[in-house]
Short mmCIF file of C-alpha atoms in Angstrom, two decimals:
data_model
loop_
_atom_site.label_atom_id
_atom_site.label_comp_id
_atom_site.label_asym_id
_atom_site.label_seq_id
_atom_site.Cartn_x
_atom_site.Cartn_y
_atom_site.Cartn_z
CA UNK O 1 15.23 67.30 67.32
CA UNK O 2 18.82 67.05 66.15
CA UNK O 3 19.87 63.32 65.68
CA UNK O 4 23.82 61.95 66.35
CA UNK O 5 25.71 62.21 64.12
CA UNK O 6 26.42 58.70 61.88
CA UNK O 7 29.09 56.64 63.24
CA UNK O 8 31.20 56.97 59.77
CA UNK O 9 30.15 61.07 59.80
CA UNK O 10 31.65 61.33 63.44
CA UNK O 11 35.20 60.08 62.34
CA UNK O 12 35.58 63.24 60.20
CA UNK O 13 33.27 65.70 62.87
CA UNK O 14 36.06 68.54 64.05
CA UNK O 15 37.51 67.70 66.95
CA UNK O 16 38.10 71.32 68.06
CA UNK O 17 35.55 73.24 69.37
CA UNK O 18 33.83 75.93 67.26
CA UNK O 19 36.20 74.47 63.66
CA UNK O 20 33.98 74.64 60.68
CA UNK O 21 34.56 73.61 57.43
CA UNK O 22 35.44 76.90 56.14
CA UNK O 23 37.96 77.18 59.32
CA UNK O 24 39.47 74.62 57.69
CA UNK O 25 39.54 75.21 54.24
CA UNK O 26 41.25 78.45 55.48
CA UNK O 27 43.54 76.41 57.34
CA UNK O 28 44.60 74.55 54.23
CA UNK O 29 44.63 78.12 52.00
CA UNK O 30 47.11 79.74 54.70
CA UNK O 31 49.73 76.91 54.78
CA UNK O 32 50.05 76.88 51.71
CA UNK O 33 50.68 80.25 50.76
CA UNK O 34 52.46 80.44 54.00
CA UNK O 35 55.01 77.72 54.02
CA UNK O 36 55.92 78.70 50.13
CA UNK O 37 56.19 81.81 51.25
CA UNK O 38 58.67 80.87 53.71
CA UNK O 39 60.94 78.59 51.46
CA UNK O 40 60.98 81.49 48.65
CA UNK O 41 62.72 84.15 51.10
CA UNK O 42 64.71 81.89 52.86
CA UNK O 43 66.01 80.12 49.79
CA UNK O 44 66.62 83.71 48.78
CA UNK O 45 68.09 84.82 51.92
CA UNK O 46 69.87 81.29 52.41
CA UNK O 47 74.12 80.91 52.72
CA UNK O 48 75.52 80.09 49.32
CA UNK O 49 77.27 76.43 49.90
CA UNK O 50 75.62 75.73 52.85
CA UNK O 51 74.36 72.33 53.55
CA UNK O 52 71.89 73.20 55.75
CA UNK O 53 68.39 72.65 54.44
CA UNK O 54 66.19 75.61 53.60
CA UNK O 55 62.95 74.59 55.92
CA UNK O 56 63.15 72.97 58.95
CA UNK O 57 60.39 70.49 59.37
CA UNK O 58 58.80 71.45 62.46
CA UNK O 59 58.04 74.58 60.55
CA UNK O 60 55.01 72.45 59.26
CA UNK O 61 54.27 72.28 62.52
CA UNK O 62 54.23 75.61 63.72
CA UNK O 63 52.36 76.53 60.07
CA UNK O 64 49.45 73.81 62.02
CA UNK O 65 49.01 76.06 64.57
CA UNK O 66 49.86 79.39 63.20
CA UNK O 67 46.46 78.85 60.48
CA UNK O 68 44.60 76.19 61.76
CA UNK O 69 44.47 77.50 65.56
CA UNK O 70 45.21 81.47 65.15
CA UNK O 71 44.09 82.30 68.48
CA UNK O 72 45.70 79.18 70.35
CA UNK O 73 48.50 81.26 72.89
CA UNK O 74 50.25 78.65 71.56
CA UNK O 75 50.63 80.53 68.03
CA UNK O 76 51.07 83.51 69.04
CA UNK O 77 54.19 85.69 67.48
CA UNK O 78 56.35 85.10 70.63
CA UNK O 79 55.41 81.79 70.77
CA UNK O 80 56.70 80.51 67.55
CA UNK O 81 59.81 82.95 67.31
CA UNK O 82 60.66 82.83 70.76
CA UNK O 83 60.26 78.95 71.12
CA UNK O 84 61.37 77.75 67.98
CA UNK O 85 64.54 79.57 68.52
CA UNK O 86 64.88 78.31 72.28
CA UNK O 87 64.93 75.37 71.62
CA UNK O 88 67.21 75.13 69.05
CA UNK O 89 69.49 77.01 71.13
CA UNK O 90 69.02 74.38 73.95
CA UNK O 91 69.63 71.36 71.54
CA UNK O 92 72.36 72.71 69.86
CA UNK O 93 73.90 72.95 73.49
CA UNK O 94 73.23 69.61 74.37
CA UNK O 95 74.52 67.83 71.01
CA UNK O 96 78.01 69.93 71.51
CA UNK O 97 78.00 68.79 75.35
CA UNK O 98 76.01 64.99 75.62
CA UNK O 99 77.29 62.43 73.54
CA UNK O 100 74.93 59.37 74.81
CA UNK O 101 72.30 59.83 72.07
CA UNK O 102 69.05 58.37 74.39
CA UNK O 103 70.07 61.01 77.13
CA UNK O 104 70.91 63.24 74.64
CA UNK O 105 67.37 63.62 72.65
CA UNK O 106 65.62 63.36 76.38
CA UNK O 107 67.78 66.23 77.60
CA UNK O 108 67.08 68.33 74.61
CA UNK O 109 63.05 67.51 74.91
CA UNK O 110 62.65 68.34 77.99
CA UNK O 111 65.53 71.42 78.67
CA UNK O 112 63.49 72.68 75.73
CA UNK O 113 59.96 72.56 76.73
CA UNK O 114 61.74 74.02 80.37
CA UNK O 115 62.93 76.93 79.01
CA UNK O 116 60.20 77.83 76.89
CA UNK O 117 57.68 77.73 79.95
CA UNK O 118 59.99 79.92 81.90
CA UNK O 119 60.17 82.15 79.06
CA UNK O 120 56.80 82.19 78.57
CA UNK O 121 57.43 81.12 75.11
CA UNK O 122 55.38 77.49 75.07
CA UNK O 123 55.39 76.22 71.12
CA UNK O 124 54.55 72.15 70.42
CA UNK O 125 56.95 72.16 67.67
CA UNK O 126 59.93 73.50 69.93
CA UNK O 127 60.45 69.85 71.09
CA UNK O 128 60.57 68.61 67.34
CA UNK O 129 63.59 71.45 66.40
CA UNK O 130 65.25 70.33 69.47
CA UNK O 131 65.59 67.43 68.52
CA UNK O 132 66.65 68.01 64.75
CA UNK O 133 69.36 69.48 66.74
CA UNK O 134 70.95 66.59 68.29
CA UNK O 135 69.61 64.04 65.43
CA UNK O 136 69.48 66.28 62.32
CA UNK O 137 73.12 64.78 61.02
CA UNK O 138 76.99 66.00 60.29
CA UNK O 139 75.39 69.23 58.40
CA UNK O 140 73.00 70.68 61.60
CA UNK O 141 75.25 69.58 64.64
CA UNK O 142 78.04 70.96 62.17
CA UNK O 143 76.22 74.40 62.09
CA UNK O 144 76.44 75.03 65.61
CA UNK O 145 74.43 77.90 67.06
CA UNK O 146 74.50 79.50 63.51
CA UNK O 147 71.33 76.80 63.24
CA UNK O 148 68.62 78.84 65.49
CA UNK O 149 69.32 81.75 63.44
CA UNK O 150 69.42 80.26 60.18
CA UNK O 151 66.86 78.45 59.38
CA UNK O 152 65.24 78.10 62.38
CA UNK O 153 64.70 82.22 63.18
CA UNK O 154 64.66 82.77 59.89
CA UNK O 155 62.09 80.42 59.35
CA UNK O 156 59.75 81.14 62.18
CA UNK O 157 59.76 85.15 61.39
CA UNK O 158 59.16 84.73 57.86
CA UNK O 159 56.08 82.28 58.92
CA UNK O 160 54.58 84.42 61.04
CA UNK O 161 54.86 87.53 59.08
CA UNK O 162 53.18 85.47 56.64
CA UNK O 163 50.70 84.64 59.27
CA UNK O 164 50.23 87.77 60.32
CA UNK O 165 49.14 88.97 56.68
CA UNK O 166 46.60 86.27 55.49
CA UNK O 167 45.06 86.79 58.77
CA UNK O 168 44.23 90.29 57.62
CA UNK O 169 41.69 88.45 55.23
CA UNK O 170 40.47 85.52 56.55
CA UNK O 171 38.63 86.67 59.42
CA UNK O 172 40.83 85.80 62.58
CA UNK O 173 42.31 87.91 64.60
CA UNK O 174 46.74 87.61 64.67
CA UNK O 175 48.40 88.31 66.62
CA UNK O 176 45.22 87.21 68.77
CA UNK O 177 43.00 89.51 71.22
CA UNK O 178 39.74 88.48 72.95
CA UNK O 179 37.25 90.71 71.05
CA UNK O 180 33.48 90.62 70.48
CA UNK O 181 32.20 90.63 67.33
CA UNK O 182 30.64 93.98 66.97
CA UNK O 183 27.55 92.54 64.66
CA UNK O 184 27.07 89.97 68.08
CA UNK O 185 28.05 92.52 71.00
CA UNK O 186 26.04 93.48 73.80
CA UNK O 187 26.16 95.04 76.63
CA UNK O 188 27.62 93.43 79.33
CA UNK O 189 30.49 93.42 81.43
CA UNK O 190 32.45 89.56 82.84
CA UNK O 191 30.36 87.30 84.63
CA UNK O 192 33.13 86.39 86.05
CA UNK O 193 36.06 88.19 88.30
CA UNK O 194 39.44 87.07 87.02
CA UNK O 195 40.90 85.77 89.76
CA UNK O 196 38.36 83.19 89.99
CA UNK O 197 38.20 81.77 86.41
CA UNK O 198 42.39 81.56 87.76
CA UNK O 199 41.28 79.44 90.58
CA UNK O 200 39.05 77.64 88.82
CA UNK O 201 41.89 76.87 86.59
CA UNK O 202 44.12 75.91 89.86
CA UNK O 203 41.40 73.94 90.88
CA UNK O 204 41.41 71.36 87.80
CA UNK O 205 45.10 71.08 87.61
CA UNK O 206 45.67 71.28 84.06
CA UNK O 207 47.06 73.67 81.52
CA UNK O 208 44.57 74.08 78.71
CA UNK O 209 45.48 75.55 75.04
CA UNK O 210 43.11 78.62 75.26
CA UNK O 211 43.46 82.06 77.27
CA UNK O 212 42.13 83.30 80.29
CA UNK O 213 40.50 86.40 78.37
CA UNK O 214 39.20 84.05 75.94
CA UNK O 215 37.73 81.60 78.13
CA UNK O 216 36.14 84.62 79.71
CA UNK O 217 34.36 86.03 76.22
CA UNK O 218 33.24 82.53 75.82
CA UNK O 219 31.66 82.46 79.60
CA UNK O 220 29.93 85.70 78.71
CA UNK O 221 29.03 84.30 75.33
CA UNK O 222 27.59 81.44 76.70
CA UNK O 223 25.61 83.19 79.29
CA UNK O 224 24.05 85.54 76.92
CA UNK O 225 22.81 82.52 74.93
CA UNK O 226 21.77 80.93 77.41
CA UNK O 227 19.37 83.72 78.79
CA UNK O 228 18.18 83.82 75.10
CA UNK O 229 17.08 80.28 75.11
CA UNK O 230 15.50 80.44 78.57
CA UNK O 231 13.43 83.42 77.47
CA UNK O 232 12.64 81.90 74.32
CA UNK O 233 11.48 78.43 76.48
CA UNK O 234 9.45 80.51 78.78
CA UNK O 235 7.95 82.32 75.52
CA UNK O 236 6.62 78.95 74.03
CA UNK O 237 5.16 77.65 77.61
CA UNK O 238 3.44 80.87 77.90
CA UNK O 239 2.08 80.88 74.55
CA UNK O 240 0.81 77.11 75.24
#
């Protein structure tokens, strides 16, 4: 019988499901080679004079996500391009045209995570480059809309061409797509139809950081294991 883990164990237990130790060490591995990755060809690539720095830091952020949670929709190539660059775009507007700082930094927040959900382009650190928009000094609100190209574009493509590469190695799939192992597949079709795991969604009310195909290979996952237990239960009564 498995015991619980030791209070003082259970502060460092994952708190994402399925992480693993070597999920994380990979995690650590691809941030680093990806985020000096990053600052090598944009330092290369970066304006002579300018005084705009060459990493943004909500590129750590994204560089979270992008290694640590590959298959998050969250991470995805659109995601981190698209919403990075978004909201830069909307913060830059909102620094040139709102001069009340509180309003200012609350406009840029939320017109950011706004039009990244309508562009389907939803990326946690999009609120954090926002706001290095309207708060990032003289030298970013200088730069203007010359800022979501360079660094933030910049920055975000070279990152997840980086991504995209170590994840040829470490054994996740980028950009993601709900596949089944082919050492664990078997035959079987969704347990589910997919308009009801989207009602079931509906039905809870909240947005959760995995996708529908996903949460379907899981269902199916979890339904093939649990038939394997059952049998394997009714094997041992049997045999008692």
């Amino acid at each position: 019988m498995n015991q619980a883990p030791a209070p003082a164990r259970r502060l460092f237990a994952p708190i994402l499901a399925g992480a693993s130790l070597r999920d994380r060490a990979i995690a650590c591995a691809g941030a680093l080679i990806g985020i000096m990755l990053t600052w090598l060809v944009c330092a290369r690539f970066s304006a002579v004079g300018t005084t705009l720095p060459i990493l943004i830091a909500p590129i750590g952020a994204s560089a979270v996500l992008l290694f640590a949670v590959p298959a998050s929709p969250l991470s995805q190539p659109w995601a981190v391009i698209g919403g990075n660059t978004v909201s830069a775009i909307i913060g830059v507007a909102v620094a040139r045209l709102v001069h009340q700082p509180a309003l200012a930094v609350g406009l840029a927040a939320g017109g950011a995570i706004f039009a990244m959900s309508i562009l389907r382009c939803l990326h946690a650190p999009g609120g954090a480059v926002a706001l290095t928009a309207v708060i990032g000094g003289p030298a970013v609100i200088g730069a203007g809309p010359w800022f979501a190209f360079m660094p933030v574009a910049v920055n975000s493509l070279v990152l997840v061409l980086a991504a995209w590469l170590f994840h040829r190695f470490s054994g996740h799939s980028y950009p993601h797509r709900a596949t089944v192992p082919h050492a664990r597949a078997d035959a079987t079709g969704p347990i589910f139809h997919p308009d009801a795991i989207d009602r079931a969604l509906a039905d809870l009310g909240e947005t959760f950081d995995v996708s529908r195909e996903d949460l379907d290979l899981l269902l199916q996952r979890a339904a093939i294991h649990d038939r394997a237990a059952r049998s394997a239960g009714a094997r041992r009564r049997n045999g008692s």
